């Protein structure tokens, strides 16, 4: 091979190596602030009636929708998406759970959607589930995080951090609700988790601290 083609070949190889190196070490944008802040859980007061439970929220939700949840036997977590009017949420007899998940300790092992296009399968009455949880001293209540109907924060974080060890996870707290948990780890403060959270469960530092 003469001098010029060899030079071109070497230049091409060098260019390929540089591209491979740059794409391996992706530049992750760094948010010009601090780390994300997890919003405190939502609390409510509950009234029981023969055909419904009414939950009076102690704060206005950002989205106007919340999850009402109840734990059932065998580590099963049931939830329904509900609208909020004047800080009140009503679960009536005949309102069926939208999803159920299996809980082990603080981990959500699996989530299954029960609401299909035209039916619920199986039909699990949320009113009965809340009353049963109350009677059996199991956890129930309201949460602002819409997991598993929403997983935006985790997906956004995965678009920045490679591998499974990402700083944001969704976990079950001791009082039974699911909420995001943040561990600094390799978080580059890109801000995508709180930018993508529709419910204000994850906040930017300036809004998360009062
Ligand atoms: S999306 Fe992930 S990497 Fe970005 S700020 Fe949130 S936790 Fe950190
Ligand atoms: S983006 Fe917000 S609402 Fe959705 S799963 Fe994450 S914390 Fe929950």
XYZ file of N, CA, C and O and ligand atoms in Angstrom:
856
model
N 0.850 -1.189 0.000
C 0.000 0.000 0.000
C 0.889 1.244 0.000
O 1.850 1.336 0.755
N 0.583 2.185 -0.923
C 1.410 3.382 -1.014
C 1.045 4.352 0.113
O 0.075 4.149 0.839
N 1.808 5.456 0.199
C 1.673 6.387 1.326
C 0.302 7.000 1.493
O -0.267 6.990 2.573
N -0.319 7.502 0.389
C -1.568 8.255 0.552
C -2.762 7.396 0.993
O -3.445 7.747 1.963
N -3.015 6.245 0.316
C -4.126 5.392 0.796
C -3.928 4.955 2.236
O -4.883 4.846 2.999
N -2.662 4.690 2.604
C -2.410 4.263 3.989
C -2.772 5.378 4.975
O -3.384 5.140 6.029
N -2.445 6.614 4.596
C -2.776 7.758 5.461
C -4.290 7.885 5.618
O -4.815 8.111 6.710
N -5.006 7.727 4.488
C -6.480 7.832 4.536
C -7.061 6.739 5.427
O -7.941 6.977 6.255
N -6.514 5.511 5.257
C -7.003 4.388 6.059
C -6.789 4.651 7.553
O -7.677 4.441 8.384
N -5.597 5.151 7.886
C -5.309 5.446 9.291
C -6.231 6.539 9.832
O -6.695 6.482 10.977
N -6.520 7.536 8.982
C -7.416 8.621 9.408
C -8.811 8.091 9.681
O -9.471 8.485 10.655
N -9.286 7.170 8.824
C -10.620 6.585 9.021
C -10.664 5.792 10.327
O -11.602 5.913 11.128
N -9.616 4.971 10.547
C -9.570 4.164 11.785
C -9.578 5.077 13.008
O -10.298 4.849 13.981
N -8.793 6.158 12.925
C -8.722 7.107 14.043
C -10.083 7.740 14.307
O -10.538 7.862 15.460
N -10.793 8.112 13.221
C -12.113 8.740 13.364
C -13.100 7.783 14.021
O -13.864 8.166 14.909
N -13.051 6.506 13.578
C -13.957 5.499 14.168
C -13.667 5.332 15.649
O -14.579 5.262 16.482
N -12.374 5.297 16.008
C -12.011 5.136 17.425
C -12.492 6.313 18.261
O -12.996 6.152 19.376
N -12.354 7.518 17.713
C -12.784 8.712 18.456
C -14.294 8.684 18.677
O -14.792 8.935 19.784
N -15.051 8.321 17.615
C -16.518 8.261 17.739
C -16.909 7.234 18.784
O -17.771 7.476 19.640
N -16.245 6.060 18.768
C -16.569 5.004 19.738
C -16.270 5.474 21.155
O -17.036 5.238 22.082
N -15.144 6.175 21.315
C -14.756 6.660 22.645
C -15.745 7.689 23.173
O -16.181 7.638 24.328
N -16.148 8.612 22.310
C -17.068 9.667 22.728
C -18.428 9.089 23.082
O -19.045 9.446 24.083
N -18.923 8.122 22.256
C -20.243 7.581 22.541
C -20.221 6.721 23.796
O -21.218 6.601 24.490
N -19.052 6.102 24.117
C -18.966 5.298 25.341
C -19.040 6.202 26.581
O -19.693 5.907 27.559
N -18.329 7.305 26.517
C -18.351 8.248 27.639
C -19.307 9.382 27.291
O -18.900 10.491 26.991
N -20.615 9.082 27.313
C -21.586 10.100 26.935
C -21.519 11.276 27.892
O -21.363 11.109 29.095
N -21.683 12.445 27.349
C -21.683 13.628 28.200
C -23.072 13.752 28.818
O -24.076 13.871 28.117
N -23.145 13.644 30.129
C -24.432 13.745 30.820
C -24.605 15.177 31.299
O -23.743 15.694 32.001
N -25.687 15.836 30.904
C -25.869 17.211 31.358
C -26.005 17.264 32.876
O -26.624 16.404 33.483
N -25.441 18.268 33.467
C -25.526 18.422 34.922
C -26.448 19.587 35.230
O -26.259 20.692 34.741
N -27.498 19.311 36.014
C -28.445 20.357 36.376
C -27.735 21.372 37.262
O -27.041 20.988 38.206
N -27.903 22.646 36.983
C -27.152 23.646 37.753
C -27.780 23.915 39.117
O -28.166 25.024 39.446
N -27.936 22.891 39.882
C -28.506 23.074 41.215
C -28.075 21.929 42.083
O -26.949 21.481 42.007
N -29.013 21.440 42.879
C -28.666 20.330 43.747
C -29.445 19.098 43.316
O -29.931 19.030 42.202
N -29.596 18.173 44.221
C -30.233 16.917 43.876
C -31.757 17.031 43.948
O -32.285 17.921 44.610
N -32.452 16.101 43.266
C -33.918 16.110 43.361
C -34.367 15.913 44.807
O -33.652 15.327 45.610
N -35.553 16.383 45.085
C -36.112 16.260 46.437
C -37.435 15.486 46.329
O -38.252 15.776 45.457
N -37.613 14.516 47.205
C -38.859 13.745 47.212
C -39.886 14.486 48.061
O -39.611 14.864 49.207
N -41.062 14.702 47.483
C -42.125 15.415 48.205
C -42.654 14.545 49.349
O -42.643 13.321 49.257
N -43.100 15.167 50.421
C -43.658 14.374 51.526
C -44.934 13.653 51.091
O -45.579 14.070 50.123
N -45.297 12.562 51.771
C -46.512 11.831 51.382
C -47.769 12.651 51.609
O -47.777 13.624 52.371
N -48.821 12.233 50.935
C -50.108 12.919 51.051
C -50.908 12.275 52.193
O -50.887 11.055 52.350
N -51.594 13.081 52.958
C -52.414 12.543 54.048
C -53.874 12.907 53.820
O -54.182 13.881 53.123
N -54.749 12.131 54.442
C -56.190 12.404 54.285
C -56.939 11.960 55.531
O -56.425 11.182 56.340
N -58.161 12.468 55.661
C -59.079 11.996 56.690
C -60.148 11.168 55.984
O -60.586 11.524 54.888
N -60.574 10.090 56.634
C -61.470 9.149 55.947
C -62.810 9.056 56.672
O -62.859 8.931 57.894
N -63.883 9.140 55.878
C -65.246 8.930 56.407
C -65.794 7.652 55.793
O -65.690 7.456 54.579
N -66.408 6.819 56.621
C -66.980 5.560 56.140
C -68.491 5.687 56.051
O -69.129 6.174 56.976
N -69.053 5.247 54.938
C -70.495 5.192 54.751
C -70.850 3.782 54.292
O -69.968 2.981 53.964
N -72.159 3.483 54.252
C -72.570 2.118 53.882
C -72.149 1.752 52.466
O -71.867 0.594 52.177
N -72.151 2.727 51.571
C -71.903 2.425 50.158
C -70.656 3.101 49.598
O -70.387 2.998 48.401
N -69.895 3.794 50.432
C -68.730 4.533 49.918
C -67.793 4.915 51.064
O -68.211 4.937 52.241
N -66.564 5.207 50.696
C -65.652 5.888 51.628
C -65.278 7.217 50.992
O -65.101 7.298 49.766
N -65.202 8.233 51.805
C -64.812 9.559 51.322
C -63.492 9.948 51.972
O -63.344 9.846 53.198
N -62.562 10.357 51.133
C -61.233 10.728 51.626
C -61.057 12.229 51.438
O -61.158 12.732 50.318
N -60.849 12.927 52.533
C -60.645 14.383 52.490
C -59.140 14.656 52.528
O -58.482 14.412 53.549
N -58.601 15.135 51.411
C -57.163 15.371 51.316
C -56.781 16.616 52.114
O -57.535 17.589 52.163
N -55.584 16.583 52.671
C -55.121 17.742 53.443
C -54.300 18.697 52.587
O -53.754 19.668 53.087
N -54.176 18.409 51.306
C -53.497 19.332 50.388
C -54.114 19.172 49.005
O -54.775 18.161 48.714
N -53.922 20.164 48.143
C -54.394 20.068 46.766
C -53.393 19.284 45.939
O -52.211 19.635 45.911
N -53.842 18.228 45.264
C -52.894 17.516 44.404
C -52.582 18.345 43.166
O -53.432 19.087 42.681
N -51.384 18.195 42.651
C -50.969 18.967 41.484
C -51.775 18.569 40.247
O -52.166 19.405 39.445
N -52.053 17.275 40.135
C -52.649 16.759 38.897
C -54.164 16.667 38.932
O -54.805 16.616 37.889
N -54.797 16.632 40.084
C -56.245 16.417 40.142
C -56.632 14.954 40.077
O -57.800 14.603 39.930
N -55.655 14.067 40.154
C -55.871 12.613 40.194
C -54.951 12.042 41.260
O -53.806 12.475 41.399
N -55.447 11.069 41.978
C -54.604 10.383 42.967
C -54.895 8.884 42.880
O -55.883 8.468 42.265
N -54.042 8.118 43.498
C -54.270 6.677 43.647
C -54.822 6.427 45.046
O -54.259 6.920 46.036
N -55.916 5.687 45.122
C -56.376 5.172 46.412
C -55.936 3.710 46.467
O -56.182 2.954 45.522
N -55.275 3.325 47.545
C -54.708 1.977 47.623
C -55.207 1.260 48.865
O -55.633 1.893 49.852
N -55.137 -0.056 48.801
C -55.438 -0.886 49.976
C -54.614 -2.158 49.863
O -54.486 -2.721 48.761
N -54.056 -2.583 50.967
C -53.310 -3.842 50.972
C -54.271 -4.990 51.269
O -55.155 -4.868 52.121
N -54.069 -6.099 50.544
C -54.886 -7.296 50.751
C -53.988 -8.409 51.290
O -52.774 -8.227 51.443
N -54.572 -9.561 51.540
C -53.794 -10.685 52.082
C -52.696 -11.100 51.112
O -52.822 -10.911 49.896
N -51.640 -11.680 51.638
C -50.586 -12.252 50.789
C -49.690 -11.224 50.132
O -49.105 -11.486 49.075
N -49.570 -10.040 50.726
C -48.683 -9.022 50.152
C -49.198 -8.417 48.863
O -48.416 -7.942 48.036
N -50.518 -8.448 48.677
C -51.104 -7.872 47.448
C -51.487 -6.414 47.700
O -52.098 -6.084 48.724
N -51.125 -5.594 46.756
C -51.383 -4.141 46.836
C -52.372 -3.795 45.723
O -52.121 -4.073 44.547
N -53.514 -3.220 46.094
C -54.547 -2.882 45.113
C -54.658 -1.370 44.989
O -54.515 -0.649 45.984
N -54.927 -0.886 43.773
C -55.033 0.558 43.607
C -56.030 0.947 42.536
O -56.323 0.177 41.608
N -56.570 2.139 42.703
C -57.523 2.680 41.732
C -57.182 4.155 41.521
O -56.850 4.874 42.478
N -57.259 4.591 40.276
C -57.025 6.008 39.957
C -58.334 6.765 40.139
O -59.366 6.362 39.592
N -58.285 7.866 40.903
C -59.519 8.595 41.212
C -59.340 10.098 40.991
O -58.286 10.655 41.296
N -60.398 10.756 40.503
C -60.332 12.221 40.398
C -60.556 12.868 41.768
O -61.134 12.257 42.668
N -60.071 14.097 41.879
C -60.218 14.850 43.135
C -61.089 16.060 42.862
O -60.845 16.807 41.909
N -62.137 16.243 43.671
C -62.981 17.442 43.584
C -62.995 18.103 44.953
O -63.344 17.455 45.948
N -62.650 19.369 44.984
C -62.630 20.093 46.262
C -61.882 19.311 47.345
O -62.356 19.183 48.481
N -60.761 18.770 46.967
C -59.905 17.996 47.881
C -60.576 16.721 48.374
O -60.165 16.154 49.387
N -61.642 16.284 47.730
C -62.318 15.067 48.187
C -62.260 13.991 47.113
O -62.375 14.281 45.922
N -62.086 12.760 47.573
C -62.058 11.589 46.692
C -63.090 10.601 47.222
O -63.155 10.368 48.432
N -63.898 10.045 46.336
C -64.938 9.110 46.767
C -64.706 7.751 46.095
O -64.530 7.676 44.878
N -64.689 6.706 46.908
C -64.628 5.338 46.368
C -65.944 4.662 46.722
O -66.280 4.526 47.904
N -66.691 4.282 45.696
C -68.024 3.708 45.917
C -67.982 2.194 45.753
O -67.101 1.660 45.079
N -68.969 1.542 46.362
C -69.140 0.109 46.134
C -69.309 -0.090 44.628
O -70.059 0.639 43.983
N -68.604 -1.033 44.042
C -68.681 -1.235 42.597
C -67.572 -0.528 41.820
O -67.498 -0.666 40.600
N -66.719 0.212 42.506
C -65.509 0.758 41.855
C -64.431 -0.331 41.907
O -64.040 -0.760 43.005
N -63.995 -0.761 40.738
C -63.041 -1.883 40.706
C -61.605 -1.399 40.641
O -61.301 -0.363 40.020
N -60.716 -2.197 41.246
C -59.276 -1.865 41.250
C -58.747 -1.813 39.820
O -59.066 -2.672 38.989
N -57.934 -0.791 39.542
C -57.305 -0.669 38.218
C -56.079 -1.568 38.091
O -55.706 -1.946 36.990
N -55.435 -1.849 39.207
C -54.218 -2.673 39.149
C -53.993 -3.349 40.482
O -54.587 -2.973 41.501
N -53.147 -4.343 40.455
C -52.664 -4.948 41.698
C -51.176 -5.231 41.528
O -50.696 -5.416 40.414
N -50.491 -5.242 42.641
C -49.053 -5.501 42.610
C -48.721 -6.440 43.760
O -49.482 -6.559 44.719
N -47.600 -7.117 43.629
C -47.123 -7.989 44.703
C -45.996 -7.253 45.417
O -45.073 -6.746 44.783
N -46.126 -7.186 46.745
C -45.173 -6.444 47.557
C -44.354 -7.412 48.393
O -44.908 -8.314 49.023
N -43.051 -7.233 48.382
C -42.189 -8.009 49.296
C -41.308 -7.022 50.037
O -40.446 -6.384 49.435
N -41.551 -6.880 51.328
C -40.808 -5.878 52.089
C -41.103 -4.500 51.541
O -42.253 -4.093 51.443
N -40.064 -3.800 51.113
C -40.277 -2.472 50.528
C -40.230 -2.519 48.996
O -40.284 -1.480 48.344
N -40.152 -3.727 48.436
C -40.029 -3.835 46.973
C -41.358 -4.152 46.315
O -42.170 -4.900 46.857
N -41.552 -3.574 45.134
C -42.702 -3.936 44.298
C -42.204 -5.006 43.349
O -41.392 -4.744 42.464
N -42.688 -6.244 43.548
C -42.155 -7.358 42.762
C -42.742 -7.391 41.360
O -42.067 -7.690 40.402
N -44.026 -7.109 41.244
C -44.664 -7.169 39.927
C -45.954 -6.380 39.988
O -46.589 -6.307 41.033
N -46.326 -5.770 38.894
C -47.595 -5.023 38.835
C -48.395 -5.517 37.638
O -47.841 -5.788 36.573
N -49.716 -5.641 37.835
C -50.593 -6.169 36.780
C -51.788 -5.231 36.640
O -52.412 -4.856 37.641
N -52.106 -4.856 35.427
C -53.258 -3.989 35.193
C -54.517 -4.843 35.051
O -54.559 -5.783 34.259
N -55.537 -4.509 35.824
C -56.785 -5.275 35.810
C -57.817 -4.633 34.895
O -58.754 -5.283 34.464
N -57.655 -3.352 34.623
C -58.603 -2.657 33.754
C -58.177 -2.870 32.303
O -57.118 -2.395 31.889
N -58.992 -3.616 31.567
C -58.712 -3.857 30.147
C -59.491 -2.824 29.334
O -60.136 -1.943 29.881
N -59.464 -2.979 28.028
C -60.174 -2.025 27.164
C -61.659 -1.936 27.515
O -62.234 -0.869 27.616
N -62.316 -3.100 27.696
C -63.764 -3.118 27.863
C -64.225 -3.834 29.127
O -65.396 -4.122 29.294
N -63.313 -4.147 30.013
C -63.718 -4.903 31.198
C -62.622 -4.869 32.263
O -61.506 -4.407 31.987
N -62.976 -5.360 33.439
C -61.976 -5.571 34.493
C -61.788 -7.067 34.663
O -62.773 -7.815 34.679
N -60.559 -7.496 34.807
C -60.307 -8.931 34.927
C -59.130 -9.178 35.862
O -57.982 -8.888 35.489
N -59.380 -9.685 37.083
C -60.699 -9.907 37.675
C -61.269 -8.600 38.224
O -60.563 -7.597 38.300
N -62.550 -8.646 38.611
C -63.174 -7.489 39.263
C -62.875 -7.562 40.756
O -63.274 -8.524 41.412
N -62.183 -6.582 41.249
C -61.890 -6.529 42.690
C -62.444 -5.208 43.222
O -61.990 -4.128 42.818
N -63.440 -5.304 44.072
C -64.139 -4.112 44.554
C -63.239 -3.325 45.519
O -62.805 -3.852 46.557
N -62.956 -2.087 45.183
C -62.053 -1.290 46.025
C -62.713 -0.880 47.334
O -62.045 -0.755 48.356
N -64.023 -0.640 47.304
C -64.714 -0.292 48.556
C -64.562 -1.449 49.552
O -64.159 -1.244 50.701
N -64.869 -2.674 49.093
C -64.722 -3.843 49.967
C -63.271 -4.009 50.418
O -63.001 -4.390 51.566
N -62.333 -3.739 49.507
C -60.912 -3.926 49.831
C -60.458 -2.935 50.899
O -59.667 -3.276 51.791
N -60.958 -1.697 50.820
C -60.588 -0.691 51.821
C -61.177 -1.063 53.184
O -60.492 -1.012 54.216
N -62.440 -1.475 53.193
C -63.086 -1.859 54.452
C -62.378 -3.080 55.052
O -62.117 -3.143 56.266
N -62.023 -4.055 54.186
C -61.324 -5.258 54.673
C -59.958 -4.878 55.244
O -59.542 -5.408 56.284
N -59.249 -3.967 54.571
C -57.935 -3.530 55.067
C -58.094 -2.831 56.414
O -57.320 -3.060 57.354
N -59.118 -1.997 56.526
C -59.389 -1.301 57.789
C -59.656 -2.309 58.907
O -59.077 -2.222 60.002
N -60.522 -3.304 58.631
C -60.907 -4.279 59.655
C -59.730 -5.168 60.064
O -59.645 -5.615 61.207
N -58.844 -5.462 59.105
C -57.709 -6.367 59.383
C -56.448 -5.607 59.789
O -55.382 -6.208 59.903
N -56.575 -4.302 59.951
C -55.422 -3.466 60.345
C -54.298 -3.519 59.315
O -53.125 -3.527 59.657
N -54.699 -3.587 58.041
C -53.707 -3.488 56.964
C -53.711 -2.050 56.428
O -54.653 -1.291 56.649
N -52.666 -1.730 55.681
C -52.506 -0.353 55.199
C -53.488 -0.029 54.067
O -53.806 -0.876 53.227
N -53.979 1.196 54.066
C -54.787 1.719 52.968
C -54.706 3.242 53.046
O -54.305 3.808 54.064
N -55.068 3.907 51.962
C -55.009 5.365 51.977
C -54.888 5.937 50.584
O -55.352 5.333 49.612
N -54.226 7.074 50.489
C -54.144 7.793 49.233
C -52.684 8.165 48.971
O -51.925 8.401 49.912
N -52.287 8.145 47.711
C -50.914 8.546 47.375
C -50.924 9.386 46.113
O -51.762 9.209 45.223
N -49.971 10.321 46.053
C -49.916 11.191 44.876
C -49.147 10.549 43.728
O -49.454 10.801 42.575
N -48.147 9.725 44.013
C -47.412 9.044 42.937
C -48.341 8.066 42.225
O -49.064 7.314 42.871
N -48.335 8.083 40.905
C -49.285 7.269 40.143
C -48.711 5.928 39.701
O -49.270 5.283 38.811
N -47.602 5.498 40.274
C -47.085 4.173 39.934
C -48.143 3.116 40.208
O -48.807 3.210 41.226
N -48.350 2.088 39.397
C -47.631 1.732 38.167
C -48.241 2.335 36.899
O -47.799 2.001 35.810
N -49.266 3.192 37.060
C -49.846 3.825 35.870
C -48.828 4.786 35.252
O -48.907 5.113 34.070
N -47.912 5.270 36.057
C -46.840 6.159 35.586
C -45.507 5.584 36.052
O -45.395 5.117 37.189
N -44.526 5.595 35.173
C -43.151 5.219 35.562
C -42.164 6.208 34.920
O -41.013 5.870 34.666
N -42.651 7.418 34.680
C -41.855 8.374 33.906
C -40.498 8.687 34.517
O -39.520 8.852 33.809
N -40.456 8.840 35.847
C -39.185 9.237 36.474
C -38.122 8.171 36.253
O -36.976 8.485 35.926
N -38.539 6.910 36.412
C -37.579 5.813 36.251
C -37.117 5.729 34.795
O -35.926 5.575 34.515
N -38.082 5.865 33.873
C -37.708 5.807 32.447
C -36.776 6.964 32.107
O -35.806 6.797 31.360
N -37.075 8.157 32.632
C -36.227 9.318 32.345
C -34.823 9.105 32.896
O -33.824 9.421 32.242
N -34.754 8.543 34.091
C -33.446 8.314 34.712
C -32.663 7.267 33.917
O -31.452 7.412 33.728
N -33.377 6.239 33.431
C -32.695 5.200 32.648
C -32.152 5.738 31.332
O -31.263 5.144 30.741
N -32.725 6.841 30.859
C -32.215 7.416 29.610
C -30.893 8.150 29.855
O -30.205 8.517 28.914
N -30.567 8.354 31.122
C -29.329 9.064 31.464
C -28.291 8.110 32.059
O -27.116 8.153 31.725
N -28.764 7.250 32.965
C -27.863 6.349 33.687
C -27.961 4.958 33.081
O -29.066 4.419 32.956
N -26.835 4.387 32.743
C -26.846 3.031 32.187
C -26.806 2.008 33.321
O -26.249 2.269 34.379
N -27.411 0.840 33.077
C -27.428 -0.222 34.091
C -28.639 -0.094 34.990
O -29.427 0.847 34.891
N -28.791 -1.072 35.890
C -29.975 -1.111 36.752
C -29.833 -0.251 38.000
O -30.807 0.058 38.658
N -28.631 0.108 38.349
C -28.397 0.792 39.616
C -28.643 2.298 39.485
O -27.748 3.116 39.641
N -29.896 2.661 39.193
C -30.204 4.076 38.976
C -30.597 4.736 40.297
O -31.036 4.056 41.226
N -30.452 6.062 40.393
C -30.690 6.724 41.689
C -32.159 6.782 42.108
O -32.439 6.987 43.278
N -33.103 6.645 41.168
C -34.526 6.729 41.525
C -35.157 5.341 41.466
O -35.061 4.657 40.445
N -35.798 4.951 42.551
C -36.572 3.702 42.538
C -37.931 3.976 43.167
O -38.113 4.995 43.849
N -38.876 3.087 42.929
C -40.211 3.230 43.515
C -40.373 2.135 44.557
O -40.208 0.955 44.255
N -40.657 2.532 45.774
C -40.665 1.577 46.887
C -41.893 1.764 47.769
O -42.536 2.825 47.751
N -42.169 0.732 48.548
C -43.307 0.774 49.474
C -42.817 1.298 50.819
O -41.873 0.757 51.396
N -43.446 2.334 51.302
C -43.054 2.933 52.567
C -43.739 2.188 53.721
O -44.708 1.456 53.504
N -43.263 2.377 54.964
C -43.826 1.623 56.092
C -45.338 1.796 56.254
O -46.017 0.875 56.701
N -45.890 2.967 55.895
C -47.347 3.096 56.058
C -48.104 2.615 54.817
O -49.312 2.816 54.703
N -47.410 1.965 53.879
C -48.102 1.223 52.827
C -48.180 1.861 51.466
O -48.520 1.183 50.501
N -47.899 3.142 51.346
C -48.015 3.748 50.014
C -46.706 3.603 49.244
O -45.631 3.417 49.830
N -46.829 3.706 47.926
C -45.648 3.623 47.063
C -45.207 5.040 46.730
O -46.038 5.898 46.409
N -43.922 5.286 46.837
C -43.413 6.603 46.445
C -41.972 6.472 45.961
O -41.303 5.476 46.227
N -41.500 7.480 45.230
C -40.117 7.404 44.761
C -39.150 7.540 45.924
O -39.429 8.222 46.908
N -38.025 6.872 45.787
C -36.931 6.980 46.758
C -35.692 7.379 45.974
O -35.406 6.799 44.925
N -34.993 8.373 46.465
C -33.814 8.876 45.760
C -32.554 8.590 46.566
O -32.507 8.867 47.761
N -31.580 7.980 45.897
C -30.263 7.782 46.519
C -29.240 8.433 45.613
O -29.208 8.150 44.409
N -28.420 9.252 46.162
C -27.542 10.089 45.321
C -26.725 9.277 44.328
O -26.739 9.551 43.146
N -26.034 8.258 44.816
C -25.262 7.394 43.930
C -24.525 8.193 42.864
O -23.772 9.108 43.162
N -24.790 7.847 41.605
C -24.115 8.531 40.504
C -24.983 9.615 39.881
O -24.798 9.958 38.723
N -25.960 10.115 40.602
C -26.880 11.116 40.030
C -26.116 12.360 39.568
O -25.474 13.031 40.371
N -26.204 12.677 38.273
C -25.512 13.870 37.770
C -26.385 15.124 37.812
O -26.034 16.132 37.218
N -27.517 15.040 38.486
C -28.427 16.188 38.634
C -28.934 16.681 37.288
O -28.978 17.883 37.037
N -29.311 15.742 36.448
C -29.793 16.147 35.120
C -31.178 16.769 35.207
O -31.597 17.499 34.321
N -31.935 16.441 36.265
C -33.251 17.042 36.463
C -34.390 16.371 35.720
O -35.537 16.796 35.830
N -34.113 15.308 34.982
C -35.181 14.720 34.165
C -36.280 14.089 35.003
O -37.424 14.047 34.589
N -35.936 13.566 36.179
C -36.968 12.908 36.991
C -38.023 13.914 37.420
O -39.222 13.672 37.256
N -37.626 15.067 37.933
C -38.662 16.003 38.408
C -39.307 16.778 37.272
O -40.468 17.160 37.360
N -38.594 16.960 36.175
C -39.220 17.609 35.009
C -40.338 16.723 34.450
O -41.367 17.201 33.988
N -40.135 15.411 34.518
C -41.104 14.475 33.942
C -42.161 14.001 34.922
O -43.079 13.279 34.525
N -42.055 14.340 36.189
C -43.043 13.856 37.167
C -44.300 14.721 37.096
O -44.244 15.920 37.397
N -45.454 14.151 36.705
C -46.653 14.969 36.533
C -47.359 15.313 37.837
O -48.282 16.124 37.846
N -46.945 14.689 38.935
C -47.709 14.833 40.180
C -46.993 15.640 41.259
O -47.552 15.843 42.337
N -45.757 16.058 40.976
C -45.005 16.779 42.011
C -44.497 15.864 43.106
O -44.144 16.326 44.186
N -44.429 14.556 42.832
C -43.869 13.640 43.838
C -42.364 13.796 43.935
O -41.769 13.525 44.973
N -41.737 14.205 42.830
C -40.304 14.534 42.825
C -40.206 16.005 42.433
O -40.822 16.426 41.449
N -39.448 16.752 43.202
C -39.413 18.206 43.004
C -37.989 18.692 42.776
O -37.025 18.072 43.249
N -37.845 19.814 42.087
C -36.522 20.441 42.014
C -36.156 20.987 43.390
O -37.050 21.237 44.212
N -34.881 21.166 43.651
C -34.455 21.556 45.007
C -35.132 22.821 45.503
O -35.515 22.900 46.673
N -35.334 23.816 44.637
C -35.883 25.083 45.124
C -37.355 24.964 45.530
O -37.841 25.737 46.339
N -38.078 23.972 44.969
C -39.478 23.786 45.362
C -39.634 22.729 46.433
O -40.663 22.645 47.090
N -38.612 21.885 46.575
C -38.705 20.789 47.543
C -38.399 21.213 48.953
O -38.728 20.518 49.895
N -37.730 22.361 49.111
C -37.414 22.814 50.464
C -38.173 24.078 50.764
O -38.286 24.970 49.938
N -38.710 24.137 51.987
C -39.477 25.337 52.347
C -38.811 26.031 53.507
O -38.081 25.440 54.239
S -33.249 11.566 36.400
Fe -31.816 10.278 37.580
S -29.815 11.155 37.138
Fe -31.312 12.723 36.561
S -31.552 14.023 38.422
Fe -33.130 12.419 38.515
S -32.169 10.779 39.753
Fe -30.510 12.114 39.045
S -42.919 10.345 37.572
Fe -43.839 10.995 39.515
S -45.885 10.091 39.484
Fe -44.694 9.043 37.911
S -43.862 7.226 38.953
Fe -42.317 8.839 39.134
S -42.743 9.835 41.115
Fe -44.560 8.634 40.551
